């Protein structure tokens, strides 16, 4: 019994010691927990105090910024008010100046209107004077035109006389040429029995004489042709029968175009702006040949009516016939240097013009003119 009680007491002692140790450990743990909690509370208090300090500093800085901005706004407001007052004063001054300028311009316009009215009256008087002077000048111009027409008629007569003289000189030179040729042939025939050196000298002398004669004749013909070319022009028929002269005018226009193409479009490098149209040239050549047939018809005149015996129609018929033949002569002179062309379309155009000049009707028309017969156009 006693042992059991002793064991119980010992066990109770052990249990008490264990409970005491457990309580001590729990107390220590509680103390540590309390210390940690106190440390955390103190840190939190410090952080809160620091945040309060920072917030106070931020509020103070914001208040300073607000005050500074407010002062700047007040200063800007004062400056804007001053500028506005200055601009208002300037605008008032400008308005006053504009009003003064408007009044001045109104006065100037009034003065200008009065001056314009005065100038208009002066211009009207000047216009009347100019009209009178113009009428006088027109009358004088008409007189000068009449005198110029008379001089033109005189010059035409002089040119005709010069052409006749040149033709006569050419005929004389041709006769002289024939005579020189005959003399040269006679001398050559007479010198056949001479020595070879003498015969050669005679032949050379004869050939030189012939060459000089040919050159002289060609020069006279060339000068006559050049003079005719310088004065070559197309006559304009009087308006009384202009509607009846279409055939000869078409033929003259065709000859003029053919001559222009040959002299300008095909001379040297040619004019690139002038198109060498073979179809057009065929049409022009056909018009010339048709009129040549018409020209050799004794029953028709320049106007397509019976041959005129005098007056303006006869004068125009003669002038148109001379121009027709002069154009043919000029075209023949121009086309000769172009006969060596072998490229298209130059070669075709040269062939067309050469064929036109060789046409029997064209040859007959030129022959009639050379004989000076009174033909029709």
Coordinates of C-alpha atoms in Angstrom, one line a residue:
X1 CA 0.0 0.0 0.0
X2 CA 2.7 2.4 1.0
X3 CA 4.7 1.6 -2.1
X4 CA 1.7 2.2 -4.3
X5 CA 1.1 5.5 -2.6
X6 CA 4.7 6.4 -2.9
X7 CA 4.6 5.5 -6.6
X8 CA 1.5 7.6 -7.0
X9 CA 3.2 10.5 -5.2
X10 CA 6.3 10.1 -7.3
X11 CA 4.2 10.0 -10.4
X12 CA 2.2 13.0 -9.3
X13 CA 5.5 14.8 -8.7
X14 CA 6.7 13.8 -12.2
X15 CA 3.4 15.0 -13.6
X16 CA 3.7 18.3 -11.7
X17 CA 7.2 18.8 -12.9
X18 CA 6.2 18.1 -16.5
X19 CA 3.2 20.5 -16.1
X20 CA 5.6 23.1 -14.7
X21 CA 8.0 22.6 -17.5
X22 CA 5.2 22.8 -20.0
X23 CA 3.8 25.9 -18.3
X24 CA 7.3 27.5 -18.3
X25 CA 7.7 26.7 -22.0
X26 CA 4.3 28.1 -22.8
X27 CA 5.1 31.2 -20.7
X28 CA 8.4 31.7 -22.6
X29 CA 6.6 31.2 -25.9
X30 CA 3.9 33.8 -24.9
X31 CA 6.7 36.2 -23.8
X32 CA 8.4 35.8 -27.2
X33 CA 5.1 36.3 -29.0
X34 CA 4.4 39.4 -26.9
X35 CA 7.9 40.7 -27.6
X36 CA 7.4 40.1 -31.4
X37 CA 4.0 41.8 -31.3
X38 CA 5.4 44.7 -29.4
X39 CA 8.2 45.0 -32.0
X40 CA 5.7 44.9 -34.8
X41 CA 3.5 47.5 -33.1
X42 CA 6.5 49.8 -32.6
X43 CA 7.6 49.4 -36.2
X44 CA 4.0 50.1 -37.4
X45 CA 3.9 53.1 -35.1
X46 CA 7.2 54.4 -36.6
X47 CA 6.0 53.8 -40.2
X48 CA 2.7 55.6 -39.4
X49 CA 4.6 58.5 -37.9
X50 CA 6.9 58.6 -41.0
X51 CA 4.0 58.6 -43.3
X52 CA 2.3 61.3 -41.4
X53 CA 5.5 63.4 -41.6
X54 CA 5.7 62.8 -45.4
X55 CA 2.1 63.7 -45.9
X56 CA 2.6 66.8 -43.9
X57 CA 5.6 67.7 -46.0
X58 CA 3.7 67.0 -49.2
X59 CA 0.7 69.1 -48.1
X60 CA 3.1 71.9 -47.3
X61 CA 4.8 71.6 -50.7
X62 CA 1.4 71.5 -52.5
X63 CA 0.3 74.5 -50.6
X64 CA 3.4 76.3 -51.6
X65 CA 2.9 75.3 -55.3
X66 CA -0.7 76.4 -55.2
X67 CA 0.2 79.7 -53.7
X68 CA 3.0 80.2 -56.3
X69 CA 0.7 79.2 -59.1
X70 CA -2.0 81.6 -57.8
X71 CA 0.6 84.4 -57.8
X72 CA 1.6 83.5 -61.3
X73 CA -2.0 83.5 -62.5
X74 CA -2.6 86.9 -60.8
X75 CA 0.5 88.3 -62.5
X76 CA -0.6 86.9 -65.9
X77 CA -4.0 88.3 -65.3
X78 CA -2.5 91.7 -64.7
X79 CA -0.3 91.4 -67.8
X80 CA -3.3 90.4 -70.0
X81 CA -5.4 93.2 -68.6
X82 CA -2.6 95.7 -69.4
X83 CA -2.1 94.2 -73.0
X84 CA -5.9 94.3 -73.5
X85 CA -6.0 97.9 -72.5
X86 CA -3.0 98.7 -74.8
X87 CA -4.7 96.9 -77.7
X88 CA -8.0 98.6 -77.1
X89 CA -6.2 102.0 -77.2
X90 CA -4.3 101.0 -80.4
X91 CA -7.6 99.8 -82.0
X92 CA -9.2 103.1 -81.2
X93 CA -6.3 104.9 -82.7
X94 CA -6.5 102.7 -85.9
X95 CA -10.2 103.3 -86.1
X96 CA -9.7 107.0 -86.0
X97 CA -6.9 106.8 -88.6
X98 CA -9.1 104.6 -90.8
X99 CA -11.9 107.0 -90.6
X100 CA -9.6 109.9 -91.5
X101 CA -8.2 107.9 -94.4
X102 CA -11.7 107.1 -95.6
X103 CA -12.6 110.7 -95.5
X104 CA -9.4 111.5 -97.4
X105 CA -10.1 108.8 -100.0
X106 CA -13.6 110.1 -100.5
X107 CA -12.2 113.5 -101.2
X108 CA -9.6 112.0 -103.6
X109 CA -12.4 110.1 -105.4
X110 CA -14.4 113.2 -105.8
X111 CA -11.3 115.0 -107.2
X112 CA -10.5 112.1 -109.4
X113 CA -14.1 112.0 -110.7
X114 CA -13.9 115.6 -111.6
X115 CA -10.5 115.1 -113.3
X116 CA -11.8 112.1 -115.2
X117 CA -14.8 114.1 -116.4
X118 CA -12.5 116.9 -117.5
X119 CA -10.2 114.4 -119.2
X120 CA -13.2 112.7 -121.0
X121 CA -14.2 116.0 -122.4
X122 CA -10.6 116.6 -123.6
X123 CA -10.5 113.1 -125.1
X124 CA -13.7 113.7 -126.9
X125 CA -12.3 116.9 -128.4
X126 CA -9.1 115.0 -129.3
X127 CA -11.2 112.2 -130.8
X128 CA -12.9 114.6 -133.1
X129 CA -9.6 116.0 -134.1
X130 CA -8.1 112.6 -134.7
X131 CA -11.2 111.6 -136.8
X132 CA -10.7 114.7 -138.9
X133 CA -7.0 113.9 -139.3
X134 CA -7.8 110.3 -140.1
X135 CA -10.2 111.3 -142.9
X136 CA -7.6 113.6 -144.3
X137 CA -5.0 110.8 -144.1
X138 CA -7.4 108.3 -145.8
X139 CA -7.9 110.7 -148.6
X140 CA -4.1 111.2 -148.9
X141 CA -3.6 107.4 -148.7
X142 CA -6.1 106.9 -151.5
X143 CA -4.2 109.3 -153.7
X144 CA -0.9 107.5 -152.8
X145 CA -2.6 104.2 -153.6
X146 CA -3.6 105.5 -157.0
X147 CA -0.1 106.8 -157.6
X148 CA 1.4 103.4 -156.5
X149 CA -1.0 101.5 -158.8
X150 CA 0.2 103.7 -161.7
X151 CA 3.8 103.1 -160.7
X152 CA 3.1 99.4 -160.5
X153 CA 1.6 99.4 -164.0
X154 CA 4.7 101.2 -165.2
X155 CA 7.0 98.8 -163.5
X156 CA 5.1 95.8 -165.0
X157 CA 5.6 97.3 -168.4
X158 CA 9.3 97.9 -167.7
X159 CA 9.7 94.2 -166.6
X160 CA 7.9 93.0 -169.7
X161 CA 10.2 95.1 -171.8
X162 CA 13.3 93.8 -169.9
X163 CA 12.1 90.2 -170.4
X164 CA 11.7 90.8 -174.1
X165 CA 15.1 92.4 -174.3
X166 CA 16.6 89.4 -172.4
X167 CA 14.9 87.0 -174.7
X168 CA 16.1 88.9 -177.8
X169 CA 19.7 88.9 -176.4
X170 CA 19.4 85.2 -175.8
X171 CA 18.3 84.6 -179.3
X172 CA 21.1 86.7 -180.6
X173 CA 23.6 84.8 -178.5
X174 CA 22.1 81.5 -179.8
X175 CA 22.6 82.7 -183.4
X176 CA 26.2 83.8 -182.5
X177 CA 26.7 80.4 -180.9
X178 CA 25.6 78.6 -184.1
X179 CA 27.8 80.8 -186.2
X180 CA 30.8 80.1 -183.9
X181 CA 30.1 76.4 -184.0
X182 CA 29.9 76.5 -187.8
X183 CA 33.2 78.5 -188.0
X184 CA 34.8 76.0 -185.6
X185 CA 33.6 73.1 -187.6
X186 CA 34.9 74.7 -190.8
X187 CA 38.3 75.4 -189.1
X188 CA 38.4 71.8 -187.8
X189 CA 37.6 70.5 -191.3
X190 CA 40.3 72.8 -192.9
X191 CA 42.9 71.7 -190.3
X192 CA 42.6 68.0 -190.9
X193 CA 45.6 68.1 -193.2
X194 CA 47.7 70.0 -190.8
X195 CA 50.2 68.4 -188.4
X196 CA 48.9 66.7 -185.4
X197 CA 49.9 69.5 -183.1
X198 CA 48.3 72.2 -185.2
X199 CA 45.1 70.2 -185.4
X200 CA 45.0 69.7 -181.7
X201 CA 45.5 73.4 -181.1
X202 CA 42.7 74.3 -183.5
X203 CA 40.4 71.8 -181.9
X204 CA 41.2 73.3 -178.4
X205 CA 40.6 76.8 -179.7
X206 CA 37.3 75.9 -181.3
X207 CA 36.2 74.0 -178.2
X208 CA 37.1 77.0 -176.0
X209 CA 35.2 79.3 -178.3
X210 CA 32.2 77.0 -178.2
X211 CA 32.4 76.7 -174.4
X212 CA 32.6 80.5 -174.0
X213 CA 29.6 80.9 -176.3
X214 CA 27.6 78.3 -174.4
X215 CA 28.6 80.0 -171.1
X216 CA 27.5 83.4 -172.4
X217 CA 24.2 82.1 -173.6
X218 CA 23.6 80.2 -170.4
X219 CA 24.4 83.3 -168.4
X220 CA 22.0 85.4 -170.4
X221 CA 19.3 82.7 -170.0
X222 CA 20.1 82.3 -166.3
X223 CA 19.9 86.1 -165.7
X224 CA 16.6 86.3 -167.6
X225 CA 15.2 83.3 -165.6
X226 CA 16.5 84.8 -162.3
X227 CA 14.9 88.2 -163.2
X228 CA 11.7 86.4 -164.1
X229 CA 11.8 84.4 -160.9
X230 CA 12.3 87.5 -158.8
X231 CA 9.3 89.1 -160.3
X232 CA 7.2 85.9 -160.5
X233 CA 3.8 86.3 -158.9
X234 CA 0.2 85.0 -159.3
X235 CA -2.2 87.5 -160.8
X236 CA -5.5 88.1 -158.9
X237 CA -8.6 88.4 -161.2
X238 CA -11.0 91.3 -160.8
X239 CA -13.9 90.5 -158.6
X240 CA -16.4 91.0 -161.5
X241 CA -15.5 87.6 -163.0
X242 CA -13.6 86.0 -160.1
X243 CA -16.2 83.2 -159.8
X244 CA -15.3 82.1 -163.4
X245 CA -11.6 81.8 -163.0
X246 CA -11.4 78.7 -160.8
X247 CA -9.6 76.5 -163.4
X248 CA -6.6 78.8 -164.0
X249 CA -6.4 79.8 -160.3
X250 CA -6.4 76.1 -159.3
X251 CA -3.6 75.4 -161.8
X252 CA -1.5 78.4 -160.6
X253 CA -2.0 77.3 -157.0
X254 CA -1.0 73.7 -157.9
X255 CA 2.2 75.0 -159.6
X256 CA 3.0 77.2 -156.6
X257 CA 2.7 74.2 -154.3
X258 CA 4.8 72.0 -156.5
X259 CA 7.5 74.7 -156.7
X260 CA 7.4 75.2 -153.0
X261 CA 7.8 71.5 -152.3
X262 CA 10.8 71.3 -154.7
X263 CA 12.5 74.5 -153.5
X264 CA 11.9 74.2 -149.8
X265 CA 10.8 70.7 -148.9
X266 CA 13.5 69.0 -151.0
X267 CA 16.3 71.5 -151.1
X268 CA 19.3 70.4 -149.1
X269 CA 18.2 68.6 -145.9
X270 CA 14.7 69.8 -146.5
X271 CA 12.2 71.4 -144.2
X272 CA 10.9 68.8 -141.7
X273 CA 7.7 70.7 -141.4
X274 CA 6.8 70.1 -145.1
X275 CA 5.4 66.6 -145.6
X276 CA 6.4 65.0 -149.0
X277 CA 3.0 63.6 -149.9
X278 CA 3.1 61.6 -153.2
X279 CA -0.7 61.4 -153.5
X280 CA -0.9 65.2 -153.1
X281 CA 1.8 65.7 -155.7
X282 CA -0.1 63.4 -158.1
X283 CA -3.3 65.5 -157.6
X284 CA -1.3 68.8 -158.2
X285 CA 0.4 67.4 -161.4
X286 CA -3.0 66.2 -162.7
X287 CA -4.5 69.7 -162.2
X288 CA -1.6 71.3 -164.1
X289 CA -1.9 68.8 -167.0
X290 CA -5.7 69.2 -167.2
X291 CA -5.3 73.0 -167.4
X292 CA -2.6 72.6 -170.1
X293 CA -5.2 70.7 -172.2
X294 CA -7.7 73.5 -171.5
X295 CA -5.1 76.2 -172.3
X296 CA -4.5 74.8 -175.8
X297 CA -8.2 74.8 -176.6
X298 CA -8.7 77.9 -178.9
X299 CA -12.4 78.0 -178.2
X300 CA -12.0 78.8 -174.4
X301 CA -10.7 81.8 -172.5
X302 CA -9.2 82.5 -169.0
X303 CA -12.7 82.6 -167.5
X304 CA -14.1 79.6 -169.3
X305 CA -16.2 81.8 -171.6
X306 CA -15.5 83.0 -175.2
X307 CA -12.1 84.6 -175.6
X308 CA -12.1 88.2 -174.3
X309 CA -11.0 90.8 -176.8
X310 CA -10.1 93.5 -174.4
X311 CA -10.6 95.0 -171.0
X312 CA -9.8 93.5 -167.5
X313 CA -10.6 90.0 -168.6
X314 CA -8.1 90.0 -171.5
X315 CA -5.4 91.6 -169.2
X316 CA -6.0 88.9 -166.6
X317 CA -6.0 86.1 -169.3
X318 CA -2.6 87.3 -170.6
X319 CA -1.1 87.7 -167.1
X320 CA -2.4 84.3 -165.9
X321 CA -1.0 82.6 -169.0
X322 CA 2.4 84.3 -168.5
X323 CA 2.4 83.2 -164.8
X324 CA 1.5 79.7 -165.8
X325 CA 4.4 79.4 -168.2
X326 CA 6.8 81.2 -165.9
X327 CA 6.0 78.7 -163.1
X328 CA 6.6 75.8 -165.5
X329 CA 10.0 77.4 -166.5
X330 CA 11.0 77.9 -162.8
X331 CA 9.9 74.3 -161.9
X332 CA 12.0 72.9 -164.8
X333 CA 15.0 74.9 -163.5
X334 CA 14.5 73.7 -159.9
X335 CA 13.9 70.0 -160.7
X336 CA 17.1 69.5 -162.8
X337 CA 19.5 69.4 -159.8
X338 CA 17.1 67.0 -158.1
X339 CA 17.1 64.4 -160.8
X340 CA 19.8 62.4 -159.1
X341 CA 17.6 61.7 -156.1
X342 CA 17.0 57.9 -155.6
X343 CA 15.4 57.7 -152.2
X344 CA 11.6 57.6 -151.7
X345 CA 9.6 59.7 -151.8
X346 CA 12.0 62.2 -153.4
X347 CA 12.6 60.0 -156.5
X348 CA 8.8 59.5 -157.0
X349 CA 8.2 63.3 -156.8
X350 CA 11.0 64.1 -159.2
X351 CA 9.6 61.5 -161.6
X352 CA 6.1 63.0 -161.4
X353 CA 7.3 66.5 -162.0
X354 CA 9.6 65.4 -164.9
X355 CA 6.7 63.5 -166.4
X356 CA 4.5 66.6 -166.1
X357 CA 7.0 68.8 -167.8
X358 CA 7.3 66.2 -170.6
X359 CA 3.5 66.0 -171.1
X360 CA 2.6 66.9 -174.7
X361 CA -0.1 69.3 -173.6
X362 CA 2.2 71.1 -171.2
X363 CA 4.9 71.3 -173.9
X364 CA 2.3 72.7 -176.3
X365 CA 1.2 75.3 -173.8
X366 CA 4.7 76.4 -173.2
X367 CA 5.4 76.5 -177.0
X368 CA 2.4 78.6 -177.6
X369 CA 3.6 81.1 -175.0
X370 CA 7.1 81.2 -176.4
X371 CA 5.5 82.2 -179.8
X372 CA 3.5 85.0 -178.1
X373 CA 0.2 83.8 -179.4
X374 CA -3.0 85.0 -177.9
X375 CA -4.1 81.9 -176.0
X376 CA -6.8 81.1 -173.6
X377 CA -6.5 80.0 -170.0

